[in-house]
PDB file of C-alpha atoms in Angstrom:
ATOM      1  CA  MET A1154      -9.409  22.661 -23.829  1.00 97.00           C
ATOM      2  CA  LEU A1155      -9.209  20.659 -20.455  1.00 98.00           C
ATOM      3  CA  LEU A1156      -6.223  19.559 -18.380  1.00 98.00           C
ATOM      4  CA  ALA A1157      -6.584  16.652 -15.951  1.00 98.00           C
ATOM      5  CA  ILE A1158      -3.992  15.574 -13.375  1.00 98.00           C
ATOM      6  CA  ASP A1159      -3.831  12.640 -11.249  1.00 98.00           C
ATOM      7  CA  THR A1160      -0.919  11.935  -8.831  1.00 97.00           C
ATOM      8  CA  CYS A1161      -2.610   9.771  -6.190  1.00 96.00           C
ATOM      9  CA  GLY A1162      -1.329   6.339  -7.164  1.00 94.00           C
ATOM     10  CA  SER A1163       1.723   4.495  -7.860  1.00 92.00           C
ATOM     11  CA  THR A1164       1.663   5.882 -11.489  1.00 94.00           C
ATOM     12  CA  GLY A1165       0.702   9.568 -12.095  1.00 97.00           C
ATOM     13  CA  THR A1166      -1.022  10.661 -15.253  1.00 98.00           C
ATOM     14  CA  ILE A1167      -1.733  13.847 -17.156  1.00 98.00           C
ATOM     15  CA  ALA A1168      -4.395  14.150 -20.043  1.00 98.00           C
ATOM     16  CA  LEU A1169      -5.138  17.139 -22.283  1.00 98.00           C
ATOM     17  CA  ALA A1170      -8.356  17.079 -23.945  1.00 98.00           C
ATOM     18  CA  ARG A1171     -10.685  19.144 -26.159  1.00 97.00           C
ATOM     19  CA  ARG A1172     -14.335  19.559 -25.174  1.00 96.00           C
ATOM     20  CA  GLU A1173     -16.940  20.014 -27.839  1.00 93.00           C
ATOM     21  CA  GLY A1174     -20.318  20.227 -26.095  1.00 88.00           C
ATOM     22  CA  ASP A1175     -20.994  16.928 -24.369  1.00 89.00           C
ATOM     23  CA  HIS A1176     -18.197  15.240 -25.971  1.00 94.00           C
ATOM     24  CA  ILE A1177     -14.383  15.016 -24.900  1.00 96.00           C
ATOM     25  CA  THR A1178     -11.589  14.020 -27.163  1.00 97.00           C
ATOM     26  CA  VAL A1179      -8.498  13.129 -25.391  1.00 98.00           C
ATOM     27  CA  LEU A1180      -5.598  14.762 -27.528  1.00 98.00           C
ATOM     28  CA  GLY A1181      -2.634  13.450 -25.366  1.00 97.00           C
ATOM     29  CA  THR A1182      -1.409  11.882 -22.160  1.00 98.00           C
ATOM     30  CA  ALA A1183       1.708  11.556 -20.066  1.00 97.00           C
ATOM     31  CA  GLU A1184       2.760   9.250 -17.161  1.00 96.00           C
ATOM     32  CA  LEU A1185       4.741   9.931 -14.207  1.00 96.00           C
ATOM     33  CA  ALA A1186       6.752   7.482 -12.405  1.00 92.00           C
ATOM     34  CA  ASN A1187       6.242   7.070  -8.665  1.00 85.00           C
ATOM     35  CA  LYS A1188       8.190   9.337  -6.319  1.00 87.00           C
ATOM     36  CA  THR A1189       9.060  11.655  -9.340  1.00 91.00           C
ATOM     37  CA  TYR A1190       5.848  13.649  -9.078  1.00 95.00           C
ATOM     38  CA  SER A1191       7.409  16.635  -7.361  1.00 93.00           C
ATOM     39  CA  ALA A1192      10.223  16.936 -10.013  1.00 95.00           C
ATOM     40  CA  MET A1193       8.474  15.750 -13.099  1.00 95.00           C
ATOM     41  CA  LEU A1194       4.892  17.122 -13.057  1.00 96.00           C
ATOM     42  CA  VAL A1195       5.420  20.534 -14.322  1.00 94.00           C
ATOM     43  CA  PRO A1196       8.163  19.572 -17.046  1.00 96.00           C
ATOM     44  CA  GLN A1197       5.871  16.916 -18.207  1.00 96.00           C
ATOM     45  CA  LEU A1198       2.929  19.112 -18.299  1.00 96.00           C
ATOM     46  CA  ARG A1199       4.967  21.741 -20.119  1.00 96.00           C
ATOM     47  CA  GLU A1200       5.956  19.219 -22.705  1.00 97.00           C
ATOM     48  CA  LEU A1201       2.418  17.841 -23.325  1.00 97.00           C
ATOM     49  CA  LEU A1202       1.176  21.389 -23.849  1.00 97.00           C
ATOM     50  CA  GLU A1203       4.008  22.357 -26.307  1.00 97.00           C
ATOM     51  CA  MET A1204       3.472  18.963 -28.175  1.00 96.00           C
ATOM     52  CA  HIS A1205      -0.006  20.125 -28.869  1.00 96.00           C
ATOM     53  CA  GLN A1206       0.766  23.763 -29.317  1.00 96.00           C
ATOM     54  CA  THR A1207      -1.434  24.752 -26.363  1.00 96.00           C
ATOM     55  CA  SER A1208      -0.842  27.199 -23.542  1.00 95.00           C
ATOM     56  CA  LEU A1209      -2.231  27.196 -19.991  1.00 94.00           C
ATOM     57  CA  GLN A1210      -4.121  30.473 -20.983  1.00 95.00           C
ATOM     58  CA  GLU A1211      -6.324  28.246 -23.416  1.00 96.00           C
ATOM     59  CA  ILE A1212      -7.320  25.666 -20.767  1.00 97.00           C
ATOM     60  CA  GLU A1213     -10.983  26.071 -19.791  1.00 96.00           C
ATOM     61  CA  ALA A1214     -10.644  24.142 -16.633  1.00 98.00           C
ATOM     62  CA  ILE A1215      -8.248  21.962 -14.669  1.00 98.00           C
ATOM     63  CA  ILE A1216      -9.455  18.761 -13.206  1.00 98.00           C
ATOM     64  CA  VAL A1217      -7.495  17.310 -10.238  1.00 98.00           C
ATOM     65  CA  VAL A1218      -7.940  13.848  -8.801  1.00 98.00           C
ATOM     66  CA  ASN A1219      -7.503  14.816  -5.179  1.00 98.00           C
ATOM     67  CA  GLY A1220      -7.280  11.534  -3.522  1.00 97.00           C
ATOM     68  CA  PRO A1221      -7.582   9.251  -1.587  1.00 98.00           C
ATOM     69  CA  GLY A1222      -4.067   7.732  -2.120  1.00 95.00           C
ATOM     70  CA  SER A1223      -0.400   8.530  -1.526  1.00 92.00           C
ATOM     71  CA  PHE A1224      -0.347  11.649   0.971  1.00 94.00           C
ATOM     72  CA  THR A1225       2.711  12.985  -0.810  1.00 94.00           C
ATOM     73  CA  GLY A1226       1.218  12.375  -4.254  1.00 95.00           C
ATOM     74  CA  VAL A1227      -2.073  13.946  -3.335  1.00 96.00           C
ATOM     75  CA  ARG A1228      -0.383  17.070  -1.880  1.00 96.00           C
ATOM     76  CA  VAL A1229       1.920  17.458  -5.007  1.00 96.00           C
ATOM     77  CA  GLY A1230      -1.178  17.289  -7.336  1.00 97.00           C
ATOM     78  CA  VAL A1231      -3.266  19.653  -5.429  1.00 98.00           C
ATOM     79  CA  SER A1232      -0.643  22.091  -4.665  1.00 97.00           C
ATOM     80  CA  ALA A1233       0.476  22.280  -8.405  1.00 96.00           C
ATOM     81  CA  VAL A1234      -3.049  22.741  -9.555  1.00 97.00           C
ATOM     82  CA  LYS A1235      -3.782  25.457  -7.126  1.00 97.00           C
ATOM     83  CA  GLY A1236      -0.641  27.267  -8.162  1.00 96.00           C
ATOM     84  CA  LEU A1237      -1.289  27.080 -11.815  1.00 95.00           C
ATOM     85  CA  ALA A1238      -5.102  27.944 -11.433  1.00 97.00           C
ATOM     86  CA  GLU A1239      -4.270  31.014  -9.352  1.00 96.00           C
ATOM     87  CA  VAL A1240      -1.609  32.421 -11.830  1.00 94.00           C
ATOM     88  CA  PHE A1241      -3.825  31.926 -14.851  1.00 92.00           C
ATOM     89  CA  ALA A1242      -7.306  32.357 -13.150  1.00 95.00           C
ATOM     90  CA  THR A1243      -8.420  28.927 -14.408  1.00 97.00           C
ATOM     91  CA  PRO A1244     -11.383  27.131 -12.871  1.00 98.00           C
ATOM     92  CA  VAL A1245     -10.721  23.918 -11.044  1.00 98.00           C
ATOM     93  CA  ILE A1246     -12.757  20.798 -10.488  1.00 98.00           C
ATOM     94  CA  ALA A1247     -11.664  18.208  -7.863  1.00 98.00           C
ATOM     95  CA  VAL A1248     -12.759  14.557  -8.177  1.00 98.00           C
ATOM     96  CA  SER A1249     -12.325  11.602  -5.923  1.00 98.00           C
ATOM     97  CA  ARG A1250     -10.111   8.766  -7.104  1.00 98.00           C
ATOM     98  CA  LEU A1251     -12.739   6.285  -5.848  1.00 98.00           C
ATOM     99  CA  HIS A1252     -15.377   8.105  -7.919  1.00 98.00           C
ATOM    100  CA  VAL A1253     -13.276   7.829 -11.010  1.00 98.00           C
ATOM    101  CA  LEU A1254     -12.482   4.229 -10.462  1.00 98.00           C
ATOM    102  CA  ALA A1255     -16.207   3.471  -9.841  1.00 98.00           C
ATOM    103  CA  HIS A1256     -17.062   5.244 -13.271  1.00 97.00           C
ATOM    104  CA  ARG A1257     -14.370   3.380 -15.101  1.00 97.00           C
ATOM    105  CA  ALA A1258     -15.428   0.005 -13.681  1.00 97.00           C
ATOM    106  CA  GLN A1259     -19.169   0.832 -13.750  1.00 97.00           C
ATOM    107  CA  SER A1260     -19.484  -0.632 -10.445  1.00 97.00           C
ATOM    108  CA  ARG A1261     -21.434   0.315  -7.361  1.00 96.00           C
ATOM    109  CA  TYR A1262     -18.607  -0.809  -4.896  1.00 98.00           C
ATOM    110  CA  VAL A1263     -14.868  -0.097  -5.472  1.00 98.00           C
ATOM    111  CA  ALA A1264     -11.911  -0.462  -2.911  1.00 98.00           C
ATOM    112  CA  LEU A1265      -8.292   0.698  -2.861  1.00 98.00           C
ATOM    113  CA  ASP A1266      -5.376  -0.153  -0.539  1.00 97.00           C
ATOM    114  CA  ALA A1267      -5.018   2.409   2.115  1.00 96.00           C
ATOM    115  CA  GLY A1268      -1.945   0.720   3.862  1.00 93.00           C
ATOM    116  CA  ARG A1269      -1.824  -0.331   7.474  1.00 92.00           C
ATOM    117  CA  GLY A1270      -4.258  -3.171   6.757  1.00 94.00           C
ATOM    118  CA  GLU A1271      -7.073  -0.609   5.880  1.00 97.00           C
ATOM    119  CA  PHE A1272      -9.034   0.186   2.659  1.00 98.00           C
ATOM    120  CA  TYR A1273     -10.494   3.121   0.861  1.00 98.00           C
ATOM    121  CA  PHE A1274     -14.074   2.059  -0.014  1.00 98.00           C
ATOM    122  CA  ARG A1275     -16.910   3.784  -2.027  1.00 98.00           C
ATOM    123  CA  ASP A1276     -20.521   2.687  -2.101  1.00 97.00           C
ATOM    124  CA  ASP A1277     -22.615   4.424  -4.789  1.00 96.00           C
ATOM    125  CA  GLU A1278     -25.960   3.898  -3.117  1.00 90.00           C
ATOM    126  CA  PRO A1279     -29.057   4.747  -4.946  1.00 85.00           C
ATOM    127  CA  VAL A1280     -29.677   7.774  -2.716  1.00 86.00           C
ATOM    128  CA  ALA A1281     -26.291   9.070  -2.143  1.00 89.00           C
ATOM    129  CA  SER A1282     -22.495   7.933  -2.341  1.00 94.00           C
ATOM    130  CA  ARG A1283     -20.342   7.148   0.569  1.00 96.00           C
ATOM    131  CA  GLU A1284     -16.611   6.963   0.832  1.00 97.00           C
ATOM    132  CA  LEU A1285     -14.998   5.482   3.901  1.00 96.00           C
ATOM    133  CA  LEU A1286     -11.602   4.337   5.332  1.00 97.00           C
ATOM    134  CA  LEU A1287     -12.311   0.782   6.562  1.00 97.00           C
ATOM    135  CA  SER A1288     -10.422  -2.034   8.364  1.00 97.00           C
ATOM    136  CA  LEU A1289     -10.549  -5.473   6.757  1.00 97.00           C
ATOM    137  CA  ASN A1290     -13.323  -6.435   9.193  1.00 97.00           C
ATOM    138  CA  GLU A1291     -15.298  -3.308   8.541  1.00 97.00           C
ATOM    139  CA  LEU A1292     -15.116  -3.908   4.758  1.00 97.00           C
ATOM    140  CA  GLN A1293     -16.105  -7.460   4.961  1.00 96.00           C
ATOM    141  CA  ASP A1294     -19.181  -6.230   6.948  1.00 97.00           C
ATOM    142  CA  GLU A1295     -20.119  -3.802   4.197  1.00 96.00           C
ATOM    143  CA  LEU A1296     -19.724  -6.516   1.552  1.00 96.00           C
ATOM    144  CA  HIS A1297     -21.729  -8.976   3.680  1.00 93.00           C
ATOM    145  CA  SER A1298     -23.507 -10.700   0.687  1.00 93.00           C
ATOM    146  CA  GLU A1299     -21.948 -12.798  -1.951  1.00 93.00           C
ATOM    147  CA  ALA A1300     -23.529 -10.524  -4.455  1.00 95.00           C
ATOM    148  CA  ALA A1301     -21.825  -7.440  -3.003  1.00 95.00           C
ATOM    149  CA  ARG A1302     -18.401  -9.267  -2.995  1.00 96.00           C
ATOM    150  CA  HIS A1303     -18.804 -10.160  -6.718  1.00 96.00           C
ATOM    151  CA  ALA A1304     -19.864  -6.632  -7.448  1.00 96.00           C
ATOM    152  CA  LEU A1305     -16.807  -5.123  -5.856  1.00 98.00           C
ATOM    153  CA  ALA A1306     -14.090  -3.629  -8.280  1.00 98.00           C
ATOM    154  CA  VAL A1307     -10.510  -3.229  -7.480  1.00 98.00           C
ATOM    155  CA  CYS A1308      -7.406  -2.145  -9.300  1.00 97.00           C
ATOM    156  CA  GLU A1309      -4.666  -3.477  -7.178  1.00 97.00           C
ATOM    157  CA  GLU A1310      -3.463  -7.111  -7.099  1.00 96.00           C
ATOM    158  CA  LYS A1311      -2.812  -6.648  -3.273  1.00 96.00           C
ATOM    159  CA  VAL A1312      -6.687  -5.952  -2.822  1.00 97.00           C
ATOM    160  CA  ALA A1313      -7.651  -8.597  -5.252  1.00 97.00           C
ATOM    161  CA  ALA A1314      -5.685 -11.253  -3.185  1.00 97.00           C
ATOM    162  CA  VAL A1315      -7.848 -10.282  -0.196  1.00 96.00           C
ATOM    163  CA  PHE A1316     -11.110 -10.318  -2.097  1.00 96.00           C
ATOM    164  CA  PRO A1317     -10.700 -13.001  -4.822  1.00 96.00           C
ATOM    165  CA  GLU A1318     -14.395 -12.716  -5.731  1.00 96.00           C
ATOM    166  CA  ALA A1319     -13.783  -8.956  -6.840  1.00 97.00           C
ATOM    167  CA  ARG A1320     -13.325  -7.848 -10.408  1.00 97.00           C
ATOM    168  CA  LEU A1321      -9.901  -6.737 -11.056  1.00 98.00           C
ATOM    169  CA  VAL A1322      -9.827  -3.740 -13.491  1.00 97.00           C
ATOM    170  CA  ASP A1323      -7.131  -1.397 -14.903  1.00 97.00           C
ATOM    171  CA  PRO A1324      -6.321   1.738 -12.573  1.00 97.00           C
ATOM    172  CA  ALA A1325      -8.235   4.825 -13.422  1.00 97.00           C
ATOM    173  CA  THR A1326      -6.258   7.635 -15.001  1.00 97.00           C
ATOM    174  CA  ALA A1327      -6.509  11.378 -15.537  1.00 98.00           C
ATOM    175  CA  SER A1328      -8.137  10.645 -18.778  1.00 98.00           C
ATOM    176  CA  ASP A1329     -11.048   8.781 -17.044  1.00 98.00           C
ATOM    177  CA  ALA A1330     -11.583  11.716 -14.560  1.00 98.00           C
ATOM    178  CA  LEU A1331     -12.535  13.806 -17.589  1.00 97.00           C
ATOM    179  CA  ALA A1332     -15.599  11.860 -18.194  1.00 95.00           C
ATOM    180  CA  VAL A1333     -16.755  12.013 -14.628  1.00 97.00           C
ATOM    181  CA  VAL A1334     -16.582  15.760 -14.447  1.00 96.00           C
ATOM    182  CA  LEU A1335     -18.178  16.431 -17.865  1.00 95.00           C
ATOM    183  CA  PRO A1336     -21.717  17.136 -16.515  1.00 95.00           C
ATOM    184  CA  ARG A1337     -20.260  19.909 -14.174  1.00 95.00           C
ATOM    185  CA  LEU A1338     -18.647  21.745 -16.994  1.00 95.00           C
ATOM    186  CA  PRO A1339     -21.627  23.371 -18.754  1.00 93.00           C
ATOM    187  CA  THR A1340     -23.111  24.565 -15.434  1.00 94.00           C
ATOM    188  CA  GLY A1341     -19.970  26.101 -14.260  1.00 95.00           C
ATOM    189  CA  ASP A1342     -19.922  23.804 -11.157  1.00 97.00           C
ATOM    190  CA  PHE A1343     -16.242  24.583 -10.133  1.00 98.00           C
ATOM    191  CA  ASP A1344     -14.596  24.106  -6.808  1.00 98.00           C
ATOM    192  CA  ASP A1345     -13.574  27.132  -4.392  1.00 97.00           C
ATOM    193  CA  LEU A1346      -9.832  27.298  -5.072  1.00 96.00           C
ATOM    194  CA  ALA A1347      -9.088  28.620  -1.583  1.00 96.00           C
ATOM    195  CA  ALA A1348     -11.052  25.678   0.118  1.00 96.00           C
ATOM    196  CA  LEU A1349      -9.509  23.054  -2.320  1.00 97.00           C
ATOM    197  CA  ASP A1350      -7.628  20.258  -0.354  1.00 96.00           C
ATOM    198  CA  GLY A1351      -6.871  16.704  -0.574  1.00 97.00           C
ATOM    199  CA  ASN A1352      -9.454  13.925  -0.137  1.00 97.00           C
ATOM    200  CA  TYR A1353      -7.423  11.990   2.450  1.00 95.00           C
ATOM    201  CA  LEU A1354     -10.128   9.816   4.009  1.00 92.00           C
ATOM    202  CA  ARG A1355      -8.128   9.408   7.202  1.00 77.00           C
ATOM    203  CA  ARG A1356      -9.491   8.907  10.568  1.00 58.00           C
ATOM    204  CA  SER A1357      -9.888  12.136  12.542  1.00 51.00           C
ATOM    205  CA  ASP A1358      -7.539  12.770  15.543  1.00 45.00           C
ATOM    206  CA  ALA A1359     -10.492  12.243  17.741  1.00 47.00           C
ATOM    207  CA  GLU A1360     -11.121   8.792  16.444  1.00 49.00           C
ATOM    208  CA  LEU A1361      -7.418   7.857  16.653  1.00 47.00           C
ATOM    209  CA  PHE A1362      -7.276   9.231  20.156  1.00 50.00           C
ATOM    210  CA  ALA A1363     -10.274   7.356  21.190  1.00 54.00           C
ATOM    211  CA  LYS A1364      -8.877   4.000  19.767  1.00 53.00           C
ATOM    212  CA  GLN A1365      -5.469   4.631  21.482  1.00 52.00           C
ATOM    213  CA  LYS A1366      -7.368   5.230  24.862  1.00 55.00           C
ATOM    214  CA  SER A1367      -9.478   2.240  24.547  1.00 52.00           C
ATOM    215  CA  GLY A1368      -6.304   0.167  23.850  1.00 53.00           C
ATOM    216  CA  VAL A1369      -4.642   1.567  26.965  1.00 47.00           C
ATOM    217  CA  GLN A1370      -7.668   0.910  29.230  1.00 52.00           C
ATOM    218  CA  ALA A1371      -7.879  -2.576  27.875  1.00 49.00           C
ATOM    219  CA  GLY A1372      -4.248  -3.175  28.708  1.00 53.00           C
ATOM    220  CA  LYS A1373      -4.941  -1.896  32.289  1.00 53.00           C
ATOM    221  CA  THR A1374      -7.805  -4.218  32.704  1.00 49.00           C
ATOM    222  CA  GLN A1375      -5.745  -7.129  31.690  1.00 49.00           C
TER     223      GLN A1375
END
């Protein structure tokens, strides 16, 4: 049995599934309304388990979508999973929300709204994948060709309005995350619980300080 949790976006999702070899069957799902994650995650999880006569002791692994997205949502999901995993000694696999969206859309390029006029972006390059936090100009530079812009997949109307050539798909869910991590399960490729954290993709303090400093200097020059 597998449990997947995603509280990164405007709607949270939970999925309970059964794994049989390289096949996963989703048994049940639950949705969490935005801004209710902290209060409703555990009750909804308990209800889902009881509905399918399953206990946390029977869970083979917990999959958590650990961002990027809402800071509060990411923290709630990751903290809850760490608490459950520690109590029941359950292995955990963390997966990027961008990775799950790319897998669902079957697209090399995906983007999510990051607020402040910025975007979370993933490029599944042939050799290695990249995940970045980009300004609009930086993202336009990444998608410099018409083919790249048409290959972009998005799941938010706000982002689709900025990139009309992009393909608008349904948001990824906890159920989608199960398919992404399936290859890691047989090999026991789990995450270190002590080191598990949110995938925030925010700029480092050094970058922010450098940007602020350059702005101040530019102001003085003027």
